[in-house]
XYZ file of C-alpha atoms in Angstrom:
529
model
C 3.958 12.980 -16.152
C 1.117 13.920 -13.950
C 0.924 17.038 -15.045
C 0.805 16.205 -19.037
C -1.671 14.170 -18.065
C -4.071 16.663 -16.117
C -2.885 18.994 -18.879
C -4.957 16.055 -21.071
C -7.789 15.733 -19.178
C -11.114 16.052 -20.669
C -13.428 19.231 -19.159
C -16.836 18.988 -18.334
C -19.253 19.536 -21.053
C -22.432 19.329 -18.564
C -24.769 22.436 -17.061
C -23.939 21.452 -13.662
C -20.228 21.313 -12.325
C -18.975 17.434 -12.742
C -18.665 15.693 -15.433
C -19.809 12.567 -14.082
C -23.214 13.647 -13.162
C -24.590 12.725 -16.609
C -21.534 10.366 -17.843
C -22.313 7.451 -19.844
C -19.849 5.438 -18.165
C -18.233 1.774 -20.064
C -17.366 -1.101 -17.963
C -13.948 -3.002 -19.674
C -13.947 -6.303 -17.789
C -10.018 -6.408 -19.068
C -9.285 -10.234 -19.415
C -12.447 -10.464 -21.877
C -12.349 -7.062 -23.889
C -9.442 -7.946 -26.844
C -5.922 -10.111 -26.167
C -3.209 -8.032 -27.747
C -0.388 -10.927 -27.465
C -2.508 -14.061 -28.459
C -2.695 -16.238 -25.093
C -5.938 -16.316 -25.124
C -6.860 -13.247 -22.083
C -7.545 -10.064 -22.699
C -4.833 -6.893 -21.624
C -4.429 -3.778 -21.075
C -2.356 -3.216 -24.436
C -5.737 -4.981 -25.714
C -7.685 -2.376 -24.371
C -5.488 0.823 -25.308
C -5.781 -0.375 -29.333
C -9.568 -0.661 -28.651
C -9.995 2.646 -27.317
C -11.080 4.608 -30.777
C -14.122 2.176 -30.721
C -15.530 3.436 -27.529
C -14.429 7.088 -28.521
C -16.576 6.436 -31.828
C -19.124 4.887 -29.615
C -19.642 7.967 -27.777
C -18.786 7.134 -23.920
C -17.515 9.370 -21.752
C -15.324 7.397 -19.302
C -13.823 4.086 -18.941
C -13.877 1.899 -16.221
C -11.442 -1.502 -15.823
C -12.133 -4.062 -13.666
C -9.527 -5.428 -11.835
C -6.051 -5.674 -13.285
C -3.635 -5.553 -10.201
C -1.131 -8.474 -9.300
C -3.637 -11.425 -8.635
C -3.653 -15.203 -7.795
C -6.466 -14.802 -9.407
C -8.536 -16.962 -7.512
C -11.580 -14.554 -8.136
C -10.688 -13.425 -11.319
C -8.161 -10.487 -10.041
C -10.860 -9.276 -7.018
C -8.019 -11.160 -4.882
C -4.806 -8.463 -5.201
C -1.512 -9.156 -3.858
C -0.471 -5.773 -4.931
C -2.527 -2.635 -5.184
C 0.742 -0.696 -6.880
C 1.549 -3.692 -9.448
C 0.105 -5.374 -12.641
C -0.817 -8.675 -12.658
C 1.875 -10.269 -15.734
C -1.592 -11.504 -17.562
C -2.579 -8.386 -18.009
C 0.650 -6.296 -19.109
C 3.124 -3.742 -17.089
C 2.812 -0.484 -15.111
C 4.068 0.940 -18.480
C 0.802 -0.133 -20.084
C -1.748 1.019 -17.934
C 0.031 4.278 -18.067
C -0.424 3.972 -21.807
C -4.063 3.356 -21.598
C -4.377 6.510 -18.885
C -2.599 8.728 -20.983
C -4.229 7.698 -24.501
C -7.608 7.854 -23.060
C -6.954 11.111 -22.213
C -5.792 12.430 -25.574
C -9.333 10.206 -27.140
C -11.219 12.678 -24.400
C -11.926 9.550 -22.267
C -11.841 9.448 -18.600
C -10.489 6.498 -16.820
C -11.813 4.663 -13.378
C -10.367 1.906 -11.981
C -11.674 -0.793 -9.655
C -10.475 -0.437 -6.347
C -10.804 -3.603 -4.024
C -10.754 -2.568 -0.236
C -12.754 -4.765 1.592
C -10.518 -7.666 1.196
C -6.968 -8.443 -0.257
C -5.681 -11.701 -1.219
C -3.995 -14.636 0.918
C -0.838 -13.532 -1.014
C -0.878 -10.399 0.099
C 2.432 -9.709 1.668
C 0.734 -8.488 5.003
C -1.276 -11.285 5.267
C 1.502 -13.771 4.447
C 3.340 -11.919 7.077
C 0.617 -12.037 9.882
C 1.001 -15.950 9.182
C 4.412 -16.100 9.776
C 4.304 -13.733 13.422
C 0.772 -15.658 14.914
C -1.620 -15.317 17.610
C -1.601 -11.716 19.349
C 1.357 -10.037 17.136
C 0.401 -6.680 15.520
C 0.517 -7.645 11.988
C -2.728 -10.279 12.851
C -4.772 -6.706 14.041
C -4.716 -5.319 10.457
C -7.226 -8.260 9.412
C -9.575 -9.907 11.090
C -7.900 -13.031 13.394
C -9.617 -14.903 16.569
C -9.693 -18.252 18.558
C -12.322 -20.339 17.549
C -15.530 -21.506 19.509
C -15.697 -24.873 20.989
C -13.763 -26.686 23.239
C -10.616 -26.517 21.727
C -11.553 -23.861 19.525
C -12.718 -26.466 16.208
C -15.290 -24.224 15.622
C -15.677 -20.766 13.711
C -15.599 -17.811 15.952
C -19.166 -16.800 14.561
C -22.022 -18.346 12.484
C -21.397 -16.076 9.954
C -21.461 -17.409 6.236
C -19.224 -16.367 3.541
C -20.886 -15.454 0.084
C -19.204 -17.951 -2.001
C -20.610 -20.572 0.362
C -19.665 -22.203 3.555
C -18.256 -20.631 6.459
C -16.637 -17.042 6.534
C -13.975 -18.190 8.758
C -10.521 -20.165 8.144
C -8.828 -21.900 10.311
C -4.804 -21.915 9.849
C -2.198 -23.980 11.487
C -1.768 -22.341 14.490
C -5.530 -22.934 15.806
C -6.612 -19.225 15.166
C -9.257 -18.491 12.272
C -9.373 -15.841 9.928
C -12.603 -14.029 8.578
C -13.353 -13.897 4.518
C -16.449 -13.083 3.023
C -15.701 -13.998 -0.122
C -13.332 -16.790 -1.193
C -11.048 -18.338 1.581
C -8.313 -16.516 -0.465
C -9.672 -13.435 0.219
C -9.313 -12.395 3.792
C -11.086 -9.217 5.360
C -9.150 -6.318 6.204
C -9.675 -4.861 9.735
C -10.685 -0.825 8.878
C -10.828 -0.509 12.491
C -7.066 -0.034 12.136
C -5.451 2.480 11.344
C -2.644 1.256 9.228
C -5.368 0.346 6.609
C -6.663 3.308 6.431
C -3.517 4.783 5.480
C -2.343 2.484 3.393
C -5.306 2.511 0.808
C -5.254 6.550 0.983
C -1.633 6.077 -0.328
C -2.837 3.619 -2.900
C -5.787 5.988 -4.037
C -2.745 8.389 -4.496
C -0.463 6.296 -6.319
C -3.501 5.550 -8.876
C -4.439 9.571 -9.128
C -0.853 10.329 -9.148
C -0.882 8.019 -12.261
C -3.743 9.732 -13.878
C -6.822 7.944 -12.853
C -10.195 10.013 -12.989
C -11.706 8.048 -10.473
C -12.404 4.966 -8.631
C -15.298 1.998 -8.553
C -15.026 0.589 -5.069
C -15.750 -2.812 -4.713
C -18.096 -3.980 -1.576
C -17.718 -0.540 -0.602
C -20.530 -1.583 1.624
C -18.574 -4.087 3.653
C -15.308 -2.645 4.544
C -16.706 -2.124 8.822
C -17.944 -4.937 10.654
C -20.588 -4.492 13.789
C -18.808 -4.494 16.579
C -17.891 -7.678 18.641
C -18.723 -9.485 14.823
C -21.756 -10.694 16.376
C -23.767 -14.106 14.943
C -26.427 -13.435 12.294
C -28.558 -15.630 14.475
C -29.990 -17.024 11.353
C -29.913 -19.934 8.696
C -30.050 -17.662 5.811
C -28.093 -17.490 2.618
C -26.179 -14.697 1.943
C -26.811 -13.158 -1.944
C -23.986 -11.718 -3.520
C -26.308 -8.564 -4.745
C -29.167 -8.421 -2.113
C -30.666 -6.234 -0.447
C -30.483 -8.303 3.302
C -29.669 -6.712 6.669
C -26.430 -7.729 8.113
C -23.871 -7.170 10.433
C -20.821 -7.327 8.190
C -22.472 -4.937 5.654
C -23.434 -1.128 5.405
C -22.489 -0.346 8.986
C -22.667 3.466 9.610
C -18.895 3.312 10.266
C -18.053 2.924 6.723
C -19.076 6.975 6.404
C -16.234 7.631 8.093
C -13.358 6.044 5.870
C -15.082 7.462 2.583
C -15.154 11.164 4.028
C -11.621 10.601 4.516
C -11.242 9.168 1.027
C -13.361 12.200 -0.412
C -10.454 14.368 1.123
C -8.042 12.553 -1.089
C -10.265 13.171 -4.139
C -10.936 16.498 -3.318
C -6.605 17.021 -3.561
C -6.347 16.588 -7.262
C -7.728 18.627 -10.048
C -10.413 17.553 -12.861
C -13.272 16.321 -10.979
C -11.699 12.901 -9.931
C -14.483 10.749 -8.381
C -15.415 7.551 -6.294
C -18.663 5.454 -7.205
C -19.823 3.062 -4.422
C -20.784 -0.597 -5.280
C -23.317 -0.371 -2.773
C -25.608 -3.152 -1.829
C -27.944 -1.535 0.954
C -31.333 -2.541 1.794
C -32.909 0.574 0.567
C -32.267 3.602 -2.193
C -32.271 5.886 0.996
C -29.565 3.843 2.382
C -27.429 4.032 -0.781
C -27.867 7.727 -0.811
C -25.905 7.941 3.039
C -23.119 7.401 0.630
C -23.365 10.021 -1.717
C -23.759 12.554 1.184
C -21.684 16.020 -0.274
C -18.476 15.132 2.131
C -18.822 11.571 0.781
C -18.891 9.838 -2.856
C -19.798 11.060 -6.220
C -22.342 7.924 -7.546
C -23.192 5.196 -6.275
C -24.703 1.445 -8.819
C -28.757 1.523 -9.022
C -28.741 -2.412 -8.165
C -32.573 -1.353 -7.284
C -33.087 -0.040 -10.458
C -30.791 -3.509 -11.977
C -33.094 -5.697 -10.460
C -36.334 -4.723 -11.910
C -38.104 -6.596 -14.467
C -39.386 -5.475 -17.760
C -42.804 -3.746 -15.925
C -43.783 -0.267 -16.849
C -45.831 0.056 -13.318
C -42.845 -1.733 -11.226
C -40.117 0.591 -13.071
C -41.880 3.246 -12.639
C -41.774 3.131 -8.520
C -38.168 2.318 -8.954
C -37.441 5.422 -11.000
C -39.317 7.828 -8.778
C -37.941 5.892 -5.283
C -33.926 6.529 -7.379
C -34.806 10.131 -7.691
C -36.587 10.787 -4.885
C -33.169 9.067 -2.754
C -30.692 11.156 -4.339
C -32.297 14.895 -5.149
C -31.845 15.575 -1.058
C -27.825 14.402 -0.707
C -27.627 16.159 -4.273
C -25.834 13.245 -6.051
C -26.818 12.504 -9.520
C -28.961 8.582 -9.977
C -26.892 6.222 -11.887
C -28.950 3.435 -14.278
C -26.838 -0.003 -14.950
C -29.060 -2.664 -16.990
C -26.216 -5.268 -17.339
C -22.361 -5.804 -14.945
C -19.814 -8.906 -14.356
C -21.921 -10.431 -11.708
C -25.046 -10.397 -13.443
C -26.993 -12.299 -16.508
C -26.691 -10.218 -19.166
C -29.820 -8.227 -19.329
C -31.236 -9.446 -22.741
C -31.039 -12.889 -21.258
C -32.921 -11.483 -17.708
C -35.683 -10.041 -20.210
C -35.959 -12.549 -22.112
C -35.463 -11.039 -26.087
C -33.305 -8.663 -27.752
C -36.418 -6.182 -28.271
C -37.065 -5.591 -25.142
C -33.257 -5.120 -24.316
C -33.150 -2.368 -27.038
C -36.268 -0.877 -25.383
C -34.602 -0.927 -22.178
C -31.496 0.469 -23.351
C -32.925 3.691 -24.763
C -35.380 4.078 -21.584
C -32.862 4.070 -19.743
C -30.391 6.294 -21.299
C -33.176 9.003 -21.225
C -33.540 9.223 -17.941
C -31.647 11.575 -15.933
C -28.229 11.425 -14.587
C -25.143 9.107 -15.250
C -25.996 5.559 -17.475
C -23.249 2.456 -17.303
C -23.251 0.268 -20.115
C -21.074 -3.147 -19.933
C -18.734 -4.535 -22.803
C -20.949 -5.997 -25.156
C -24.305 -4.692 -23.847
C -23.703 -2.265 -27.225
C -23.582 -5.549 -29.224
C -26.793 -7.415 -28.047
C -24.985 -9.950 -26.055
C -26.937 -12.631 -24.472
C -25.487 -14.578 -21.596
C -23.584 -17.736 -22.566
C -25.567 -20.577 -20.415
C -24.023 -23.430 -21.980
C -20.678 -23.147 -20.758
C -19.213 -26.391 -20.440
C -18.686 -27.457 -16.887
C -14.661 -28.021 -16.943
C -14.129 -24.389 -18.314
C -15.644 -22.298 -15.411
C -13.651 -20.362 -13.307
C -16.406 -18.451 -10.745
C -15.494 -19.575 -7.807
C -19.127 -19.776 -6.289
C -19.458 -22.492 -8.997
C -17.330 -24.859 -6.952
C -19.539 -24.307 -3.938
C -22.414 -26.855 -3.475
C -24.009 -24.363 -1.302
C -23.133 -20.823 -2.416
C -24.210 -18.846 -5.164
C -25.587 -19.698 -8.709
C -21.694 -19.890 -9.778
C -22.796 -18.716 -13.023
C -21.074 -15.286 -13.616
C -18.819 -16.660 -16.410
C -21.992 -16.565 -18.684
C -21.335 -12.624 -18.615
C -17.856 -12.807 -18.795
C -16.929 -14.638 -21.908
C -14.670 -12.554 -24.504
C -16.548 -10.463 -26.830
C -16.951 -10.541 -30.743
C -15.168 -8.316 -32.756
C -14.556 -9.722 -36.413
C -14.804 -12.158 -38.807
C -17.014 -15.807 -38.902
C -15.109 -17.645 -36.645
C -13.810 -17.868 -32.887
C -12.124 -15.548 -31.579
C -13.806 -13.289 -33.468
C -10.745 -10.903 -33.978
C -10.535 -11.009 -29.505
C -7.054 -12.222 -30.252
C -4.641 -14.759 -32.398
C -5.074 -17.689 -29.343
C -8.356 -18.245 -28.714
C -10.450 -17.055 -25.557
C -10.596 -17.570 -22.040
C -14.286 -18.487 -22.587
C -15.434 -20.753 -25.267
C -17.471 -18.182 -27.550
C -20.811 -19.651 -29.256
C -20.723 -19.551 -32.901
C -24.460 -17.366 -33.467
C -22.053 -14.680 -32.240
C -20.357 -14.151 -35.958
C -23.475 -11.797 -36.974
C -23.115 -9.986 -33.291
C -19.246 -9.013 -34.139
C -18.594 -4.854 -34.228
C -17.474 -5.532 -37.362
C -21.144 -7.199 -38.566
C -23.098 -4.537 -37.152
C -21.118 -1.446 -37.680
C -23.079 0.419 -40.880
C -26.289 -1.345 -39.814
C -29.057 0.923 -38.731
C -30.850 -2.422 -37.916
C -28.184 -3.202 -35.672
C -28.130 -2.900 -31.800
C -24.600 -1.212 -32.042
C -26.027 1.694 -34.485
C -28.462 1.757 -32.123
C -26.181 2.876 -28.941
C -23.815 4.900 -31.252
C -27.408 6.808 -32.470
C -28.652 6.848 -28.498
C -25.108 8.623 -27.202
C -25.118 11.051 -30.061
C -29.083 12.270 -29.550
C -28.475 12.022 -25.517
C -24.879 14.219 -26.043
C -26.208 16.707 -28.422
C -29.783 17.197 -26.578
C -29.958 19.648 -24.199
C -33.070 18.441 -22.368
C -30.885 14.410 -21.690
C -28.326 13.953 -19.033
C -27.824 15.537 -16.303
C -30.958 16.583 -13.766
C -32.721 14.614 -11.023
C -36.746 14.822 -11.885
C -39.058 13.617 -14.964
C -42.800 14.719 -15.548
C -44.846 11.420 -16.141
C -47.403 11.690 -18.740
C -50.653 10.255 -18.884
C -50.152 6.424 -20.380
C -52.109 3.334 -21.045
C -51.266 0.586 -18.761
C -48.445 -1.232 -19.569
C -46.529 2.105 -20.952
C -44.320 4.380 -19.737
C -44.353 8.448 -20.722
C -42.209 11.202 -19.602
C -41.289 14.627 -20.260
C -37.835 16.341 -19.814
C -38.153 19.631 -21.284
C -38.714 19.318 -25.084
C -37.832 15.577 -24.860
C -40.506 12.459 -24.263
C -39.973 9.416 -23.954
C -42.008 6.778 -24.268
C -41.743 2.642 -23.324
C -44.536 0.170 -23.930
C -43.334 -3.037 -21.775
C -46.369 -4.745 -23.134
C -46.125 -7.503 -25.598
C -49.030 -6.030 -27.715
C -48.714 -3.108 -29.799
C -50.766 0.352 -27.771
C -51.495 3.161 -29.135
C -51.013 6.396 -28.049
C -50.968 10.080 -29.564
C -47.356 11.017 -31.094
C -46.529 13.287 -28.823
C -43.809 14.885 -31.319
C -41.340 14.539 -33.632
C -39.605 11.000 -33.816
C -35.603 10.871 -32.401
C -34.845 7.604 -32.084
C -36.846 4.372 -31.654
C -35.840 0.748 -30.605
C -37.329 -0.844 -33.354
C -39.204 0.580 -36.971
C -42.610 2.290 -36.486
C -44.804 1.201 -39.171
C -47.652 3.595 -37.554
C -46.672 6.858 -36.029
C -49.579 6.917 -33.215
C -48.797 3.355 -32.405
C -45.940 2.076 -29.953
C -44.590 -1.558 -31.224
C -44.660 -4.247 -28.222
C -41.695 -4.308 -26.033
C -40.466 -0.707 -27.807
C -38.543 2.733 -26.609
C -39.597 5.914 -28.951
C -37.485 9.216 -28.142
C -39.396 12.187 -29.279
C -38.858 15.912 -29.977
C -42.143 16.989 -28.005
């Protein structure tokens, strides 16, 4: 089997060696992409029937969120087992199915990989239970007596990111440390039975065909020694930027050297990307260090706002980060733990603009299900259908992430919209009938003509994808202008109309030019300079 499969595998179409240095990369979050058996979640037989569309769409690689075996007490980020699918989701047999069809469509396939933290269900962890205090099952995670006089209080002051402490307390008096959820306890990586467990799992999933990895929190897997207090009243952010003791230790170098090892054992470029929430671009770059990772998410580049002067900086500071560790800069506009970004922006316009800015910059884009459609976040979620788990916290995050995460449209007038026969998950609004695939394929008004356009012109242009530099033009304020070769692009963030020079031949443009020398407000133009 693993050989048919590397037999299948796509090859690189870029200048450089690696296919992934100017991939377009499509997030599937799988419970909310399309519900093959009508219960209402999405699956991976969903998502193997659904494949043609991103083929058509023109991504190059696929990449699932979690599907393992899962309480699923943060939506599958919780695994009991790293080898098994969760039942909601389908069978070993199926995610074989999507590996291998993927393949034959040309697609690549990463899958998440969650190593910071398993779930309470784990069997280790339900064994470390059963042996208590001091036996050597209780090393592989992090265990200790509590503070106080008869140990009542957590061992530390740390807080988890879901809100409230990061420690448990279970019936024998020790406590147990979780960042996340309570049902989510931290693996030790100071032992080495971790270590070689997940380097088996990484094999088991590569074995099965996988191109690649997305590893969650790959930020947090080493703790500072002695797990010291933050010292602090401060609130963590599940994607900030803070300095912490539990997060981006240099340790963590280490295990993903040994991980690149691993990679570096199979044929056809297979690759890990770092979800990596440091307090700097330069930081993120230790990651992508040539012994290391292959890409790592621009959360800098996520978090700025619709400002020609502030995106800019970012751009340059991306760049700039990655050109000396040699890693190609990744752009991400829109994930499953963030408002969508036409929501974050604030109109459709200016997430069109955004779209095509930044799938002309260089190196590898992500795009998340439904971006492609013009999604806006869902803020009027009732209250009793919400399943983020920070939601439930009085003091933890916004507990909003289920606005991103509700199934997306595919035909007809009415909910489900062709998701499935049994409703969704996620109550779907009704506006979204006229955002369907099926309403906006043969549109050239339509946001989805508009990626399918953007991914041809960036596949067949030799000046778009891969590289790590852009020449700024001069601009008026408010506008962005750069050259890659024979390509400009140009972005006017402004919500008044500028004009500036054509500086060629029109490609592509976010919305209809009524005046070639003038750039609509809140508009992307692609050019053949």
């Amino acid at each position: 089997m693993t050989q048919h499969l590397a037999d299948a595998r796509p090859t690189s179409t870029g200048t450089q060696p690696g296919w992934w240095r100017d991939a377009v990369i499509y997030q599937v979050y799988p419970r909310s992409f399309a519900d093959s058996n009508g219960d209402g979640m999405g699956d991976l037989e969903g998502i193997r029937s659904r494949l043609p569309y991103l083929k058509e769409l023109g991504v190059d690689a696929v990449w699932l969120s979690p599907f393992y075996a899962s309480p699923q007490a943060d939506a599958g980020y919780d695994v009991a087992d790293y080898r098994a699918i969760d039942p909601m989701f389908g069978t070993l047999h199926d995610a074989d199915a999507v590996i291998r069809e993927a393949h034959e469509l040309g697609l690549r396939i990463i899958v998440d990989l969650v190593p910071n933290h398993c779930s309470d269900q784990h069997e280790w962890f339900k064994q470390a239970l059963r042996e208590g205090p001091g036996t050597p099952l209780r090393e592989r995670f992090h265990f200790r007596p509590g503070r106080g006089e008869n140990g009542e209080l957590p061992p530390n002051d740390w807080e988890s990111i879901f809100g409230g402490p990061a420690w448990t307390r279970v019936a024998d008096g020790e406590w147990y440390l979780h960042l996340f959820a309570p049902e989510q306890p931290d693996f030790n990586w100071e032992h080495p039975a971790v270590q070689d467990e997940f380097r088996s799992i990484l094999r088991f999933w590569l074995d099965l065909g996988a191109d690649g990895f997305r590893i969650d929190v790959a930020h947090g897997l080493v703790k500072a020694p002695g797990l010291p207090d933050l010292g602090r009243d401060e609130q963590l952010k599940l994607l900030g930027n803070q300095v912490l003791p539990f997060f981006d230790q240099d340790g963590v170098h280490e295990i993903y050297r040994s991980w690149r090892l691993v990679l570096d054992e199979y044929a056809g470029d297979r690759i890990g990307v770092a979800e990596a929430w440091t307090p700097s671009a330069d930081r993120t770059a230790l990651y992508l260090r040539p012994d290391e990772l292959h890409q790592a998410f621009n959360f800098h580049y996520l978090n700025t706002g619709w400002d020609a002067e502030a995106l800019r900086s970012t751009i340059d500071e991306s760049l700039d980060s990655m050109r000396p560790v040699g890693a190609p800069t990744t752009w991400v506009l829109s994930n499953h733990d963030v408002v969508r970004h036409r929501t974050r922006f604030g109109s459709l316009e200016r997430a069109r603009a955004a779209a095509l800015l930044m799938l002309a910059l260089p190196g590898s884009a992500y795009v998340y299900q439904g971006e492609e459609l013009g999604l806006p976040e869902v803020v009027d979620l009732p209250d009793e259908v919400r399943q983020d788990p920070s939601f439930f916290k009085a003091n933890g995050q916004d507990g909003l992430r289920d606005g991103c995460r509700v199934p997306i449209p595919w035909s007809g007038d009415q909910a489900p919209y062709g998701f499935g026969t049994g409703g969704s998950w996620l109550p779907q609004p009704a506006e979204w009938a006229g955002l369907s695939v099926e309403a906006q394929t043969g549109d050239p008004a339509s946001t989805l003509e508009l990626y399918r356009a953007a991914l041809r012109v960036r596949r067949a242009h030799p000046a778009l994808g891969a590289g790590d530099a852009v020449e700024w033009l001069p601009a008026p304020e408010g506008v962005l202008a750069f050259r890659r070769g024979d390509f400009v692009c140009t972005a006017n963030t402004t919500s008044q109309p500028v004009r500036l020079p054509a500086p060629g031949t029109v490609l592509l443009a976010s919305t209809d030019l009524t005046e070639p020398d003038v750039l609509p407000a809140d508009s992307t133009v692609w050019w053949q300079g």
